XYZ file of C-alpha atoms in Angstrom:
233
model
C -0.978 -4.596 22.620
C 0.082 -4.299 18.968
C -1.225 -7.146 16.820
C 0.928 -9.491 14.745
C -0.537 -8.194 11.443
C 0.293 -4.610 12.462
C 3.831 -5.588 13.474
C 4.257 -7.394 10.162
C 3.144 -4.300 8.275
C 5.593 -2.156 10.264
C 8.441 -4.602 9.577
C 7.691 -4.666 5.857
C 7.746 -0.873 5.875
C 11.181 -0.927 7.561
C 12.471 -3.335 4.919
C 11.077 -1.214 2.096
C 12.640 1.943 3.564
C 15.997 0.199 4.020
C 15.893 -1.080 0.437
C 15.064 2.395 -0.814
C 17.999 3.876 1.139
C 20.300 1.210 -0.340
C 18.910 1.764 -3.879
C 17.623 -1.794 -3.993
C 14.203 -3.043 -5.121
C 12.005 -3.996 -2.130
C 11.431 -7.485 -3.516
C 15.185 -8.213 -3.371
C 14.846 -8.959 0.369
C 12.726 -11.791 1.755
C 11.235 -11.450 5.219
C 11.652 -14.603 7.296
C 9.319 -14.434 10.306
C 11.087 -16.160 13.212
C 8.327 -17.879 15.133
C 10.388 -19.788 17.718
C 8.647 -20.093 21.110
C 5.377 -18.842 19.593
C 2.619 -21.324 18.819
C 0.881 -22.369 15.632
C -1.825 -19.773 16.321
C 0.741 -16.968 15.976
C 2.000 -18.475 12.711
C -1.603 -18.683 11.506
C -2.128 -14.976 12.297
C 0.988 -14.057 10.342
C -0.085 -16.324 7.471
C -3.498 -14.625 7.389
C -1.637 -11.304 7.076
C 0.242 -12.567 4.023
C 3.452 -14.017 5.511
C 4.613 -17.295 3.983
C 8.196 -17.974 5.171
C 8.801 -18.924 8.809
C 12.042 -19.563 10.686
C 12.416 -21.959 13.592
C 15.332 -22.627 15.958
C 14.176 -25.734 17.788
C 13.494 -28.866 15.775
C 10.899 -30.568 17.979
C 8.943 -27.350 18.490
C 9.011 -26.695 14.758
C 7.833 -30.195 13.866
C 4.817 -29.776 16.138
C 3.895 -26.534 14.353
C 4.454 -28.019 10.901
C 2.089 -30.838 11.876
C -0.502 -28.488 13.390
C -0.506 -26.405 10.190
C -0.343 -29.358 7.800
C -3.323 -28.049 5.825
C -1.205 -25.044 4.803
C 1.947 -27.045 4.029
C 2.051 -26.305 0.304
C 1.673 -22.580 0.978
C 4.299 -22.294 3.730
C 8.092 -22.283 3.619
C 9.731 -23.671 6.752
C 13.329 -22.605 7.418
C 15.493 -24.113 10.160
C 17.855 -21.469 11.531
C 18.992 -23.238 14.714
C 21.662 -25.853 15.415
C 21.359 -29.450 14.224
C 22.700 -32.429 16.118
C 23.628 -35.436 13.986
C 20.914 -37.592 15.540
C 18.242 -34.986 14.655
C 19.118 -34.574 10.987
C 16.510 -36.981 9.581
C 13.364 -35.060 10.617
C 15.024 -31.865 9.375
C 15.729 -33.461 5.990
C 12.166 -34.759 5.818
C 10.254 -31.679 6.980
C 11.977 -28.401 6.109
C 12.370 -26.434 2.877
C 15.506 -24.523 3.904
C 18.301 -24.972 6.450
C 20.399 -21.881 7.223
C 22.554 -23.416 9.943
C 24.773 -26.016 8.241
C 28.037 -25.616 10.142
C 29.958 -28.773 9.189
C 30.196 -31.151 6.274
C 28.969 -34.162 8.260
C 25.581 -32.507 8.818
C 25.265 -31.606 5.137
C 26.057 -35.178 4.113
C 23.409 -36.558 6.469
C 20.806 -34.078 5.222
C 21.552 -35.055 1.624
C 21.408 -38.782 2.387
C 18.148 -38.424 4.332
C 16.289 -36.027 2.023
C 13.351 -37.987 0.558
C 13.562 -38.309 -3.227
C 9.886 -37.352 -3.441
C 10.722 -33.842 -2.176
C 12.580 -31.071 -3.997
C 16.252 -30.691 -3.010
C 16.800 -29.040 0.378
C 17.978 -25.424 0.082
C 20.907 -24.801 2.437
C 23.118 -21.995 3.686
C 26.436 -22.448 5.442
C 26.641 -20.752 8.818
C 29.762 -18.632 9.279
C 31.086 -17.530 12.676
C 31.709 -14.083 11.257
C 32.593 -12.407 14.577
C 34.878 -15.240 15.736
C 32.965 -15.750 18.981
C 33.911 -18.865 20.957
C 30.280 -19.402 21.977
C 28.896 -19.292 18.420
C 28.457 -22.097 15.938
C 29.680 -21.742 12.407
C 32.535 -22.286 10.016
C 35.562 -20.029 10.091
C 36.180 -18.033 6.910
C 39.270 -20.194 6.319
C 37.206 -23.417 6.423
C 34.487 -22.098 4.173
C 35.816 -22.726 0.614
C 36.588 -26.424 1.121
C 33.299 -27.169 2.890
C 31.294 -25.149 0.361
C 32.810 -27.057 -2.553
C 31.925 -30.389 -0.922
C 28.372 -29.311 -0.013
C 27.742 -27.991 -3.523
C 28.456 -31.490 -4.853
C 25.896 -33.263 -2.644
C 22.984 -34.636 -4.683
C 19.903 -33.772 -2.583
C 20.988 -30.288 -1.493
C 21.256 -26.937 -3.243
C 23.888 -24.622 -1.784
C 22.257 -21.193 -1.752
C 24.537 -19.002 0.332
C 25.750 -17.958 3.746
C 24.209 -17.168 7.114
C 25.656 -15.388 10.136
C 24.604 -14.130 13.554
C 27.076 -11.318 14.238
C 28.003 -10.033 17.661
C 25.576 -7.248 18.655
C 26.703 -3.695 17.954
C 25.149 -0.422 19.040
C 25.232 1.749 15.932
C 24.595 1.081 12.266
C 28.161 1.725 11.154
C 29.445 -0.970 13.531
C 26.573 -3.308 12.626
C 27.484 -3.078 8.952
C 31.061 -4.353 9.414
C 30.313 -8.100 9.890
C 27.545 -8.007 7.276
C 30.008 -6.503 4.800
C 32.497 -9.251 5.658
C 29.894 -11.968 5.002
C 29.017 -10.393 1.664
C 32.700 -10.429 0.768
C 32.924 -14.138 1.601
C 29.936 -14.877 -0.630
C 31.491 -12.917 -3.495
C 34.710 -14.917 -3.080
C 32.792 -18.214 -3.056
C 30.952 -17.299 -6.253
C 34.260 -16.583 -7.940
C 35.803 -19.837 -6.676
C 32.926 -22.211 -7.349
C 31.394 -20.703 -10.476
C 29.255 -23.288 -12.295
C 29.683 -25.760 -9.391
C 27.215 -23.684 -7.336
C 25.034 -21.824 -9.845
C 22.373 -20.810 -7.296
C 24.743 -19.189 -4.801
C 22.626 -16.070 -4.301
C 21.626 -15.853 -0.626
C 22.852 -13.773 2.313
C 20.805 -14.674 5.403
C 21.720 -11.872 7.784
C 20.019 -9.179 9.808
C 17.465 -9.440 12.601
C 15.028 -7.096 14.368
C 17.792 -4.833 15.711
C 20.045 -4.593 12.659
C 18.037 -5.331 9.527
C 18.767 -1.874 8.061
C 22.519 -2.449 8.325
C 22.170 -5.926 6.817
C 20.105 -4.704 3.878
C 22.602 -1.904 3.230
C 25.283 -4.603 2.877
C 23.305 -6.913 0.610
C 21.104 -9.195 2.761
C 18.622 -11.200 0.715
C 16.848 -12.778 3.725
C 16.329 -10.979 7.044
C 15.321 -13.090 10.047
C 12.877 -11.092 12.182
C 11.197 -12.439 15.310
C 10.753 -9.930 18.127
C 9.595 -7.066 15.871
C 6.787 -9.297 14.539
C 5.762 -11.588 17.396
C 6.879 -9.535 20.408
C 9.348 -10.242 23.190
C 10.104 -13.754 24.378
C 9.558 -14.172 28.111
């Protein structure tokens, strides 16, 4: 069985190769290790191998890991990448560094209201339903400008960019299409919002199966779980 440190090294090599192919510096892409369904021990192994940013889908599971690894809290970045129900927004606002899955203004307002003033502002991305799937969460491209403008004005949040989970595609050319569309939406938002959202710099896109395509189209954060931690039963 391949160890987590070895898988991490292999994933970093993939990212570096993809950056090289896209004529981008390797440090322009952050690796977010998606540790959902794996325990604090797996996070600890990845931490020991140099990984610092971890993505979680399920709030209660994540909070248990954050608590178990409290001694490392100042060295870890915790990113929520899963859905948020209104009644679960407070622990998210109190415990995470980033939220990638803001899909409506109401959630952003609650996160801003509930973010403790003793913590730095919460870094957020707006989730876009880039493939238009009925089963997927996310804003439509048409909704995006109005919601982004409102979120950028919230006092305890920093709007950083966009996130998407595109429909799976078999080859790299097809994988690149939705990533290219998300990049285009971010470019449009930058032009629209200007100084209202000065830190609008993040494209959270690409996972184990399509990180090369995402990096080719400008991803700044790739969310990788299976390639690092293994399959989920």
